[in-house]
Short mmCIF file of C-alpha atoms and ligand atoms in Angstrom, two decimals:
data_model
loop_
_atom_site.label_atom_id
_atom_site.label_comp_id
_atom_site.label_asym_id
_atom_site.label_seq_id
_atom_site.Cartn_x
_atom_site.Cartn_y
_atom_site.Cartn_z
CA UNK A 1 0.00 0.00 0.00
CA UNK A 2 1.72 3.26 -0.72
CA UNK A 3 0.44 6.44 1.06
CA UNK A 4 -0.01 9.76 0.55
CA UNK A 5 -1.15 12.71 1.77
CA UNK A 6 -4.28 13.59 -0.43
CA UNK A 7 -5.32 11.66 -3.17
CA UNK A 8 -6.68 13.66 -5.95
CA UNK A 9 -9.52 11.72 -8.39
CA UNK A 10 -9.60 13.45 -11.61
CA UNK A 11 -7.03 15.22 -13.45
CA UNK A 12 -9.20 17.95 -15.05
CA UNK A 13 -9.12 21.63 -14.66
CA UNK A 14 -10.03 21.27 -10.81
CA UNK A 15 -7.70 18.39 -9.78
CA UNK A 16 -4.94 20.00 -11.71
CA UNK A 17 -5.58 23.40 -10.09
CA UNK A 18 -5.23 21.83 -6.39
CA UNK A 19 -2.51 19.64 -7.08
CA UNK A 20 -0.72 23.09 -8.58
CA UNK A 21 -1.84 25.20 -6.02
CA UNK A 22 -0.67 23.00 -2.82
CA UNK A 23 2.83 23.09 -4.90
CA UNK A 24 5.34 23.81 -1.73
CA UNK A 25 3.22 22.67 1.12
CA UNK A 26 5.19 19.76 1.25
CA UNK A 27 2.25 17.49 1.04
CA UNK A 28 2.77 14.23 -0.89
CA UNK A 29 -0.18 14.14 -3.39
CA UNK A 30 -1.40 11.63 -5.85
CA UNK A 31 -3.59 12.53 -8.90
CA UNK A 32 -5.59 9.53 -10.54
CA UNK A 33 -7.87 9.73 -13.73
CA UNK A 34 -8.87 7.35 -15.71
CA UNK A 35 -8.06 8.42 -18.92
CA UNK A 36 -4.85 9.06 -20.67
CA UNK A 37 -4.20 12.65 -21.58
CA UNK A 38 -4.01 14.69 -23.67
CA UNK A 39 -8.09 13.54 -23.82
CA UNK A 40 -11.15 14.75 -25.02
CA UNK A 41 -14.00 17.15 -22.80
CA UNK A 42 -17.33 17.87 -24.31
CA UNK A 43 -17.43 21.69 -24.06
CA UNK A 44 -17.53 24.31 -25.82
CA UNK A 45 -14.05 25.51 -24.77
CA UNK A 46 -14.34 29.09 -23.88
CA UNK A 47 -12.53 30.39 -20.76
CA UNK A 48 -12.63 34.17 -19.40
CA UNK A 49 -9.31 36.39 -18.72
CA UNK A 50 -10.11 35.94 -14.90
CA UNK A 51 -9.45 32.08 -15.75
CA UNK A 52 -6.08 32.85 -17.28
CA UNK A 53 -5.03 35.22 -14.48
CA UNK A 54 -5.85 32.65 -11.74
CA UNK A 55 -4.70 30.13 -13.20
CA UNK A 56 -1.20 32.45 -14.02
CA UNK A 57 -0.97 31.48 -18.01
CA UNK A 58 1.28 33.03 -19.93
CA UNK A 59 -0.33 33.71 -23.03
CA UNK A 60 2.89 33.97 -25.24
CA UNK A 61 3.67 30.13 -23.62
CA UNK A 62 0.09 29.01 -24.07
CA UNK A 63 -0.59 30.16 -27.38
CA UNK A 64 2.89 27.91 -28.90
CA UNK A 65 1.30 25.30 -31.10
CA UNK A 66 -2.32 24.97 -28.86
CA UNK A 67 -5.44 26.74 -30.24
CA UNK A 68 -5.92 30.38 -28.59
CA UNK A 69 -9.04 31.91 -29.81
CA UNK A 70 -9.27 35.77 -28.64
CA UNK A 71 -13.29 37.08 -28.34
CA UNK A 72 -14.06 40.22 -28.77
CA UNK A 73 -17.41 40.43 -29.80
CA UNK A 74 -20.45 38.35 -30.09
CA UNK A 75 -23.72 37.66 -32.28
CA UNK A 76 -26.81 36.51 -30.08
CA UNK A 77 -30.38 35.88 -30.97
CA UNK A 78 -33.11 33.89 -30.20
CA UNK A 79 -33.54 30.78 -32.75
CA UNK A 80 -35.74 32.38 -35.54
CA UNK A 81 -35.36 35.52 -35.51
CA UNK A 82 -32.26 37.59 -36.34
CA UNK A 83 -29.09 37.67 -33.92
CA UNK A 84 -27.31 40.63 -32.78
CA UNK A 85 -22.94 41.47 -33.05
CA UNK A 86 -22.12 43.32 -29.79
CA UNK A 87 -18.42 45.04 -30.24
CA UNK A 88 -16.76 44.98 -26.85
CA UNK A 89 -13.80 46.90 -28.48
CA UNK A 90 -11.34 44.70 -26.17
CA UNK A 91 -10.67 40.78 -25.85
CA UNK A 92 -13.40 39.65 -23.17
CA UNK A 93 -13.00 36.02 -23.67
CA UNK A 94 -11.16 33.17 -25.25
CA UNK A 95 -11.71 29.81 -26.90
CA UNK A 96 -9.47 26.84 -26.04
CA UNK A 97 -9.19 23.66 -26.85
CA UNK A 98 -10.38 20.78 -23.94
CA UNK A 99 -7.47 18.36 -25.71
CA UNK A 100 -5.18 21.07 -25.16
CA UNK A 101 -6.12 23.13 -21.78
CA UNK A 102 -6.38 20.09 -19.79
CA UNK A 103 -3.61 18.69 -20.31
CA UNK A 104 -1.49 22.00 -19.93
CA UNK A 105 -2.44 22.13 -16.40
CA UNK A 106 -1.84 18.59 -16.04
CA UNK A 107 1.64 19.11 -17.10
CA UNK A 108 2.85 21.53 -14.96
CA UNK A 109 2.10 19.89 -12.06
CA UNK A 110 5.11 17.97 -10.40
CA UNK A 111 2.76 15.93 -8.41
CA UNK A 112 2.69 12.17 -8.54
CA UNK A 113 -0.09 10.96 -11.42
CA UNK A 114 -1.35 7.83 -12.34
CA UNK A 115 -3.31 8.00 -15.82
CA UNK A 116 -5.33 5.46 -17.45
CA UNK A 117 -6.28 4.20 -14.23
CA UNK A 118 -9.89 4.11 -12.92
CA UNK A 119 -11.14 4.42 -9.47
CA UNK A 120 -12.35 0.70 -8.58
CA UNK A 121 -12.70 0.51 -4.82
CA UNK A 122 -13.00 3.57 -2.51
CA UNK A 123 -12.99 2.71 1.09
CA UNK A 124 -13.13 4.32 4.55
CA UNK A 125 -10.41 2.08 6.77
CA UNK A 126 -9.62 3.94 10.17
CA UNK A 127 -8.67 7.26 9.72
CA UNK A 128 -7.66 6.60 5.37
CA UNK A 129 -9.46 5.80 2.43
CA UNK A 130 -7.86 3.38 0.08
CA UNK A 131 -8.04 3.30 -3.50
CA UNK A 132 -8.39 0.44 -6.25
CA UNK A 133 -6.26 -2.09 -2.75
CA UNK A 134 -3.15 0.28 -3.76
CA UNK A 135 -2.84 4.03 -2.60
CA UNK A 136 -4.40 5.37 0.82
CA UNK A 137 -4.47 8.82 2.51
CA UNK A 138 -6.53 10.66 4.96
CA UNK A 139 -8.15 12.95 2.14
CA UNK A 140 -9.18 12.36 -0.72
CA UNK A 141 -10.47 14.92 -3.15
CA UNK A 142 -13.54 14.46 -5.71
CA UNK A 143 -12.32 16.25 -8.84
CA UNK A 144 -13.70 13.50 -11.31
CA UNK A 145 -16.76 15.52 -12.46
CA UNK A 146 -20.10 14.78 -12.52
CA UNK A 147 -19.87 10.84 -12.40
CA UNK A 148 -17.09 11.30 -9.56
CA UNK A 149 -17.14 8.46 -7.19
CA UNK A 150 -16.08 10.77 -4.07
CA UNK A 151 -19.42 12.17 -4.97
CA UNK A 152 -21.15 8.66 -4.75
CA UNK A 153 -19.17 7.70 -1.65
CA UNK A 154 -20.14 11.15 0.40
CA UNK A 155 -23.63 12.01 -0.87
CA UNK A 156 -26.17 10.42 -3.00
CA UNK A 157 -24.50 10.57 -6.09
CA UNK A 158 -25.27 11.40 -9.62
CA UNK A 159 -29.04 9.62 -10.25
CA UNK A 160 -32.35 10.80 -11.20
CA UNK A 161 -33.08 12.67 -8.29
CA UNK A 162 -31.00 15.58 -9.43
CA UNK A 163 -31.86 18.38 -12.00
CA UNK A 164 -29.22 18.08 -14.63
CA UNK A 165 -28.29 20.17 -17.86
CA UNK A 166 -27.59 17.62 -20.61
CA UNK A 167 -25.70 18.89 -24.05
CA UNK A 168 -24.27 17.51 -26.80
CA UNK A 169 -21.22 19.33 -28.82
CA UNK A 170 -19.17 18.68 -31.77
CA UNK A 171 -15.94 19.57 -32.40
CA UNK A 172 -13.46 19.18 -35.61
CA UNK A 173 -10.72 20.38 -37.14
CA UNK A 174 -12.18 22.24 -40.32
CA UNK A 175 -11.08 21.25 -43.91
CA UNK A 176 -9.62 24.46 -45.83
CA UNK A 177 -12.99 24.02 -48.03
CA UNK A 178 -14.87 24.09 -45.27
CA UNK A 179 -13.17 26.72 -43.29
CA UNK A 180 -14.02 28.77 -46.27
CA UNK A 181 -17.68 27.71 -46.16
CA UNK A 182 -17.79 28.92 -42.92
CA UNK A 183 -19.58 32.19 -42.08
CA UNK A 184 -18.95 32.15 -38.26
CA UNK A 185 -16.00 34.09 -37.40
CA UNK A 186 -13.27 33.53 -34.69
CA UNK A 187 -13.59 36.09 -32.79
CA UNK A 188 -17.43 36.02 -32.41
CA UNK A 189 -18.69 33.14 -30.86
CA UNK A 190 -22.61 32.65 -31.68
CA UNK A 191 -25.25 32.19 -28.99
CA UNK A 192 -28.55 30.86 -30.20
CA UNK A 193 -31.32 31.06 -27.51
CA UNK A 194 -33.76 28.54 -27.35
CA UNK A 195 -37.36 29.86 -27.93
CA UNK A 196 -38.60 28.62 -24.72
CA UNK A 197 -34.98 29.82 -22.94
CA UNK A 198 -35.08 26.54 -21.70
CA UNK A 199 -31.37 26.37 -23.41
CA UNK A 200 -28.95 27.91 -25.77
CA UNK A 201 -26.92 26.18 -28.48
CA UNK A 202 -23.59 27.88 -29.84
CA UNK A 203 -21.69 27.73 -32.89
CA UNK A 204 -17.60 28.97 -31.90
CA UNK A 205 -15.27 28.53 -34.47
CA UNK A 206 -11.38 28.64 -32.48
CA UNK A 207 -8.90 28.95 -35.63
CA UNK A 208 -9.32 25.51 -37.73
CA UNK A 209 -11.94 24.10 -35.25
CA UNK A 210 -15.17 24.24 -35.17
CA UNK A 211 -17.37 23.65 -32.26
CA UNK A 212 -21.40 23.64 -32.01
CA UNK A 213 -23.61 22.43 -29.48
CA UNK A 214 -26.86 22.76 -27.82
CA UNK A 215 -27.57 22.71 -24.07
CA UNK A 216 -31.05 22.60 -21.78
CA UNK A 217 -32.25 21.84 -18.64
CA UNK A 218 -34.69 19.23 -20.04
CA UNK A 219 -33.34 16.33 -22.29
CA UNK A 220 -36.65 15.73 -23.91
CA UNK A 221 -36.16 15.64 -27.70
CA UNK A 222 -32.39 17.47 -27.00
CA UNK A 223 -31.58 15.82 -30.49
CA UNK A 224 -34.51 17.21 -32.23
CA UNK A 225 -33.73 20.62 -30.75
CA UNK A 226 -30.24 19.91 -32.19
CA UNK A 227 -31.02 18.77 -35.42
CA UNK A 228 -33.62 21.93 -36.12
CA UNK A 229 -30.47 24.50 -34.95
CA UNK A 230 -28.19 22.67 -36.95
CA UNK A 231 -30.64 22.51 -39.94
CA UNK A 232 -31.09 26.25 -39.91
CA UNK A 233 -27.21 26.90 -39.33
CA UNK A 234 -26.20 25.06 -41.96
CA UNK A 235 -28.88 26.29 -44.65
CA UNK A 236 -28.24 29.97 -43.42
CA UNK A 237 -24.49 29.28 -44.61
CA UNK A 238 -23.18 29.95 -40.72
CA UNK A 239 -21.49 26.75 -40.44
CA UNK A 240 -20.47 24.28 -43.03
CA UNK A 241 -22.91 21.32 -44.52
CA UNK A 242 -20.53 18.71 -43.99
CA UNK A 243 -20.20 18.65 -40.79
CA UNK A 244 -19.17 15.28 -39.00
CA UNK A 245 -22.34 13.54 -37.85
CA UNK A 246 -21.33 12.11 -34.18
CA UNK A 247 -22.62 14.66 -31.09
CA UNK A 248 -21.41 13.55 -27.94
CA UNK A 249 -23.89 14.33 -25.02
CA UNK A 250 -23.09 14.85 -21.38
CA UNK A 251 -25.06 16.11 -18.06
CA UNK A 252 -24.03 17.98 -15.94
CA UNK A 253 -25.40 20.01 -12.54
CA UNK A 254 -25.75 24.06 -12.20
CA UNK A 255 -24.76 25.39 -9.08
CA UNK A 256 -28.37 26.74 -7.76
CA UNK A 257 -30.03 23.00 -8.32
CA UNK A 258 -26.95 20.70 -6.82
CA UNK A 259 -27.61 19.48 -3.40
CA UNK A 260 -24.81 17.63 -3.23
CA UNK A 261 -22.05 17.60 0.00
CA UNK A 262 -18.84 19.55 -0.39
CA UNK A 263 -17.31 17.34 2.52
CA UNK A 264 -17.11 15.10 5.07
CA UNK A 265 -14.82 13.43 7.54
CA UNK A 266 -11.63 12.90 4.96
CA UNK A 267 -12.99 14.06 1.65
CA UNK A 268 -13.59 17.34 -0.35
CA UNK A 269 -15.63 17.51 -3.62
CA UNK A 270 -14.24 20.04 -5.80
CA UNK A 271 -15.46 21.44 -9.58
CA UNK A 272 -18.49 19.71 -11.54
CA UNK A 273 -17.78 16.67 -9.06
CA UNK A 274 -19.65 19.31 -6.37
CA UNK A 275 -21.98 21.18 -9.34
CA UNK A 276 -20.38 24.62 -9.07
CA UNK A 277 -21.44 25.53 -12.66
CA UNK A 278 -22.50 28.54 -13.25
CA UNK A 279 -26.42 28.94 -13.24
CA UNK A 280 -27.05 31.35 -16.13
CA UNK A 281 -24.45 30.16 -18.77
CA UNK A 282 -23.48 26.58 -17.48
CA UNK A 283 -20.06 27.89 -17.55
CA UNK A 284 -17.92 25.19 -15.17
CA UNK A 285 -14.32 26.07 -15.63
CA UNK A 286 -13.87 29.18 -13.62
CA UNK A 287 -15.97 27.56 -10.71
CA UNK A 288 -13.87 24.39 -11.16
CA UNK A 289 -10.41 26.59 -10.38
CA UNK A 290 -11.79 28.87 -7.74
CA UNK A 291 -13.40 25.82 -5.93
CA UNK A 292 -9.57 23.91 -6.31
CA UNK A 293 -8.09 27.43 -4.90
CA UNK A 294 -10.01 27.77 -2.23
CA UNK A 295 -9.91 23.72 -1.36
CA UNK A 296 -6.35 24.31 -1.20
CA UNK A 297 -6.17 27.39 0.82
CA UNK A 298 -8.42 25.42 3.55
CA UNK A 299 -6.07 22.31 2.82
CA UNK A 300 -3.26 23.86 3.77
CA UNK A 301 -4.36 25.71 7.14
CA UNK A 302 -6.33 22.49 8.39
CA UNK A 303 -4.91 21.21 11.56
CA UNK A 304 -6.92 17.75 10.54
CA UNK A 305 -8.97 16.26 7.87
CA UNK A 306 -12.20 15.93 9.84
CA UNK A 307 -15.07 17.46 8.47
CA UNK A 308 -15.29 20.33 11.04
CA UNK A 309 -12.07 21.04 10.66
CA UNK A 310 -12.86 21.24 6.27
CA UNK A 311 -15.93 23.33 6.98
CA UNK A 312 -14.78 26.41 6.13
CA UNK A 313 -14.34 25.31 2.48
CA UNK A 314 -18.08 25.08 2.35
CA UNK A 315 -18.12 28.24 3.84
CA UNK A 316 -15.93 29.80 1.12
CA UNK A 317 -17.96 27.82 -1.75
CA UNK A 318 -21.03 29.62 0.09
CA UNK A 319 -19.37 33.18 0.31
CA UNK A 320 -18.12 32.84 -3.27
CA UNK A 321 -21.33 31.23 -5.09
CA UNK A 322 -24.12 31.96 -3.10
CA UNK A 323 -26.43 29.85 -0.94
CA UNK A 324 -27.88 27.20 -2.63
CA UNK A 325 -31.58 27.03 -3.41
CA UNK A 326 -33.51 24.58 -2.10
CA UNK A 327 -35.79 24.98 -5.48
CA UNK A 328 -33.81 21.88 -6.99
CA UNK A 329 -37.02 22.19 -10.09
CA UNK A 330 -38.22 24.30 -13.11
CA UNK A 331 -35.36 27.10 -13.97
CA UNK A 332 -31.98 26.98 -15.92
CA UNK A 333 -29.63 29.70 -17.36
CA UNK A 334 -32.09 32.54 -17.25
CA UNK A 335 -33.31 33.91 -14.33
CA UNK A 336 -37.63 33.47 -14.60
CA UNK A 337 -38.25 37.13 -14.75
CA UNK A 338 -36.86 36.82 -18.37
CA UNK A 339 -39.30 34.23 -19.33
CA UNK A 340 -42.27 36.83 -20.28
CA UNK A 341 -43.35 37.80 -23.27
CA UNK A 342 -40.79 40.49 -22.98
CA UNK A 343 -37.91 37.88 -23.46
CA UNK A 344 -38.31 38.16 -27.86
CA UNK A 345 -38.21 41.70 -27.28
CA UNK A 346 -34.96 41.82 -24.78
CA UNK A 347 -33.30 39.19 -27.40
CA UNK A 348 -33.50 41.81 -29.76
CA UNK A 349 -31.43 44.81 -27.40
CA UNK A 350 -27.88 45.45 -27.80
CA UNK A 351 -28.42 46.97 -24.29
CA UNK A 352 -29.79 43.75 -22.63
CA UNK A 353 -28.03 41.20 -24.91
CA UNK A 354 -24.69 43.12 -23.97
CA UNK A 355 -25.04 43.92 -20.58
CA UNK A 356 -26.76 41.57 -19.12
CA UNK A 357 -26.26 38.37 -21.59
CA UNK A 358 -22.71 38.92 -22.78
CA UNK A 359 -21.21 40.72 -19.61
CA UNK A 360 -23.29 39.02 -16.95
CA UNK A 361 -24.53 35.96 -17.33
CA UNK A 362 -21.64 35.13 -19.54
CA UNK A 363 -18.14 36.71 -18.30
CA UNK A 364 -19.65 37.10 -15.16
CA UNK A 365 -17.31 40.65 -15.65
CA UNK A 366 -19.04 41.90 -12.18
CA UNK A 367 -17.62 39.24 -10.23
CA UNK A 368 -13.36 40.10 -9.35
CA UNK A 369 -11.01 37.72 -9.35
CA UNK A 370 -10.74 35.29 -6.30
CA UNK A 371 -8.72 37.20 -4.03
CA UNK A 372 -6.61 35.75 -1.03
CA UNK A 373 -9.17 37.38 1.25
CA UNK A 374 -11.78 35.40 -0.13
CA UNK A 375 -10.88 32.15 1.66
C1 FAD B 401 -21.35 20.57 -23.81
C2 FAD B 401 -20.66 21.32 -22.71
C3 FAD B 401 -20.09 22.55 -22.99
C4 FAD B 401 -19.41 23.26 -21.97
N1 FAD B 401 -18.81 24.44 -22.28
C5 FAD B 401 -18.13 25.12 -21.33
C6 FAD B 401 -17.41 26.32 -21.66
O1 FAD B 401 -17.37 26.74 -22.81
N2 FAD B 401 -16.77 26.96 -20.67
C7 FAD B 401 -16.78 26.51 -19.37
O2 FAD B 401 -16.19 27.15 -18.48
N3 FAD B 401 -17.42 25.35 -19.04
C8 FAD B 401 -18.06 24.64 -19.98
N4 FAD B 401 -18.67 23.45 -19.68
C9 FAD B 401 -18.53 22.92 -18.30
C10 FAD B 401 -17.10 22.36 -18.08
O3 FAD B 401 -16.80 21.45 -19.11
C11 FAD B 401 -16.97 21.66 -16.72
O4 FAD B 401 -17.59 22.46 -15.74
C12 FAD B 401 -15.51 21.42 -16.34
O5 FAD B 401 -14.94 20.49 -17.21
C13 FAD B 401 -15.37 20.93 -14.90
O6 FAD B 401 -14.05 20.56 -14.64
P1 FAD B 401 -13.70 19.39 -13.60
O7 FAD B 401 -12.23 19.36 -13.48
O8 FAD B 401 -14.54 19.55 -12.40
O9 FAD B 401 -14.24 18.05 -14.28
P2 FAD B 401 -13.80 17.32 -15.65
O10 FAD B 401 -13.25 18.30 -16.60
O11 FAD B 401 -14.99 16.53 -16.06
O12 FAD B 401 -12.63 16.34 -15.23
C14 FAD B 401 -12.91 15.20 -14.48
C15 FAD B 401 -11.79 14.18 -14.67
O13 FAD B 401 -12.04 13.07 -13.78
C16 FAD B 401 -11.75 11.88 -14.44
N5 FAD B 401 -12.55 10.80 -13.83
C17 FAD B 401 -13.90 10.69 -13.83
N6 FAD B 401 -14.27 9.55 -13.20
C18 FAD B 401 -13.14 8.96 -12.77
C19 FAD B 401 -12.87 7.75 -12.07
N7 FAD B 401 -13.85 6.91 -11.66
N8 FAD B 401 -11.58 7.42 -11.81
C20 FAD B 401 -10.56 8.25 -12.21
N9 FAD B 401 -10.78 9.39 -12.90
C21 FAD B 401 -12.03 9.76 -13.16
C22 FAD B 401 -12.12 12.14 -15.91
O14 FAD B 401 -11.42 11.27 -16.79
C23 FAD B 401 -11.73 13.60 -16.08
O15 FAD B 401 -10.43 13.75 -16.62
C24 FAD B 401 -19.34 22.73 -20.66
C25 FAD B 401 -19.91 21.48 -20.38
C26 FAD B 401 -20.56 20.77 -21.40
C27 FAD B 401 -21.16 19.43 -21.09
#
C-alpha cells in the first residue's frame, strides 16, 4: 500500500488546479484519472481572462502550437429571428481547446499521477481511504466531475433525483474548403437562444476548429432541438454542410439545483464533481479553479482532515457562489423574470443582450477575481 497525503480523483481543470496550487506545502499528493491525456471534454471551450489570471498562463507560452481563440465580440439571438454582433472593443473572452487546456495544467504539475487508471474501490479504513487495494491517505479529493465516485461515496450521487443540464457538442478540425464555407468568425462566438430559454446552443469557431452544441435543462427531444439549430445553421451558410455527424452528449449540474455535499470526515468535492457551474451560462471552468483554490487554501491551514475542521471550504464555496436554493425544479440559465413575453423583445437589445447576456450571465465581468481574502 503506498500512502499519501491527499489523493486527488480526476485530473481535469479542478484536480490539476489543487494539485498546482498546494505546490510547496510539502504534502505528498497523488492525482488519478482514468483516462490518458491529452483527452477529449465535451465543451464548448471558452474560458474568461479571470481564468487565465488565476490560473497564471502566460499567453505567449500558451498560445505555442495549442489553439488560442481571442473574443471580442459576439452575435446573439433567439432561434428564428435575427441575432445581434455586440463590439466589446477589447478581448473579453477566449476559446481553447479541452485536448489542449487540460492537459497543460496537467503538465505543470510535479505531483505524482497515475493515468489510465480508474477508481475501482474507494474505502473508509480507520482514519484513510484506500483506493483500487493500492494508494491510501486521509483525504481524498472528488475532482472526477459529474460521475465522480467521491461524490457517490459522500452524498447520494449522480441519479435521477437531481436536476441536470444535458448537451451535446461537436468539435473538428475544419477542412480548408470548409473553413471557407464557414460564415462564423473567430472572434465572435454565436449564442442561439432557445425559444422557450429553456437552453442555448452555440456555434464557436477557435482557428481551424469548429465547435457547435446545444444545451437545456430538459433532455426531452435534446436531439430534435439539435437537429432543427443545426438545420437552420447550416442552410443559413453559418457553419459548413458537412459537418461530421457524431454529437457527444453529457449532463451535468448548475450550481443553484446541486444538493450535493462539499465534505465530510476525509474528503472534499471540488469542480463539476460538487456542481459549481455557473447557473445562467453553465459555464464550469472558472468555478472548477476557484473551488480547487479555495480547497487548497483550507487544505493547507487544516490542523486535521475531519469534516469540522474542512468546513470552512463550504463556507468559502457559500461566500463565493451563493447559498444554494432549495428549489432543486423548473429554472436553468435565465433567471424566470426573463421568461415573459418580454424575453423576444430583450433578445432583440444590444443593451440587454450586452449587458446583461454577454457581460453578466456570460463573463460574469461583475464578479473580481478570487482574491486571497476570499478564503
Ligand atoms: C457541452 C458542454 C459545454 C461546456 N462548455 C463550457 C465552456 O465553454 N466553458 C466553461 O467554463 N465550461 C463549460 N462546460 C462545463 C465544463 O466542461 C466543466 O464544468 C468542467 O470540465 C469541470 O471541470 P472538472 O475538473 O470539475 O471536471 P472534468 O473536466 O470533467 O474532469 C474530471 C476528470 O475526472 C476523471 N474521472 C472521472 N471519473 C473517474 C474515475 N472513476 N476514476 C478516475 N478518474 C475519473 C475524468 O477522466 C476527467 O479527466 C461545458 C460542459 C458541457 C457538457
Amino acid at each position: 500500500m503506498e500512502h499519501y497525503d491527499i489523493i486527488i480523483i480526476g485530473g481535469g481543470p479542478a484536480g490539476a488546479t489543487l494539485a498546482w496550487a498546494l505546490r510547496g506545502s510539502h504534502k505528498r499528493i497523488l492525482i488519478l484519472d482514468k483516462q490518458h491525456f491529452p483527452r477529449d471534454k465535451t465543451c464548448a471551450g471558452w474560458v474568461t481572462p479571470t481564468v487565465i489570471d488565476s490560473l497564471e498562463i502566460d499567453l505567449d507560452d500558451y498560445g505555442l502550437g495549442r489553439t488560442l481563440q481571442p473574443i471580442q465580440r459576439f452575435r446573439i439571438g433567439m432561434m428564428g429571428q435575427p441575432a445581434l454582433e455586440n463590439d466589446h472593443s477589447e478581448i473579453v473572452s477566449y476559446g481553447i481547446r479541452r485536448f489542449e487546456f487540460d492537459e497543460y495544467l496537467l503538465n505543470r504539475v510535479t505531483a505524482d499521477k497515475q493515468l489510465g487508471v480508474p477508481v475501482k474501490t474507494l474505502e473508509r479504513h480507520s482514519q484513510n481511504w484506500v483506493i483500487n487495494d493500492t494508494w491510501e491517505a486521509p483525504l481524498v479529493v472528488g475532482a472526477g466531475g459529474h460521475f465522480c465516485p467521491v461524490a457517490t461515496k459522500i452524498g447520494a450521487g449522480p441519479g435521477s433525483h437531481e436536476t441536470v443540464v444535458a448537451a451535446k457538442e461537436v468539435e473538428f478540425e475544419m477542412t480548408p474548403d470548409q473553413a471557407l464555407r464557414c460564415a462564423a468568425r473567430g472572434d465572435t462566438p454565436e449564442l442561439w437562444f432557445c425559444p422557450d430559454l429553456k437552453g442555448y446552443a452555440w456555434v464557436f469557431r477557435k482557428g481551424h476548429y469548429l465547435n457547435i452544441g446545444l444545451g437545456r435543462e430538459d433532455n426531452h427531444k435534446l436531439g430534435d432541438h439539435l437537429h432543427r439549430f443545426v438545420a437552420d445553421m447550416k442552410s443559413s451558410g453559418r457553419i459548413p454542410d458537412d459537418l461530421p455527424t457524431r454529437f457527444k452528449g453529457h449532463a451535468y449540474l448548475l450550481y443553484a439545483r446541486a444538493q450535493r455535499p462539499l465534505m465530510d470526515d476525509g474528503a472534499l468535492l471540488i469542480g463539476d464533481s460538487a456542481g459549481l457551474a455557473y447557473t445562467q451560462s453553465g459555464e464550469g471552468i472558472r468555478p472548477a479553479i476557484e473551488s480547487a483554490l479555495m480547497a487548497a487554501e483550507v487544505v493547507r491551514r487544516a490542523p486535521d482532515y475531519s469534516a469540522s475542521s474542512l468546513q470552512r471550504y463550504g463556507e468559502a464555496v457559500a461566500e463565493r457562489f451563493g447559498t444554494r436554493s432549495l428549489n432543486t425544479t423548473g429554472g436553468w440559465r435565465v433567471p424566470d423574470w426573463v421568461r415573459t413575453p418580454m424575453a423576444r423583445t430583450l433578445m432583440r437589445s444590444h443593451w440587454f443582450t450586452r449587458k446583461v447576456v454577454t457581460e453578466k450571465w456570460f463573463l460574469h465581468q461583475h464578479v473580481p477575481q478570487l482574491g486571497a481574502e476570499s478564503y
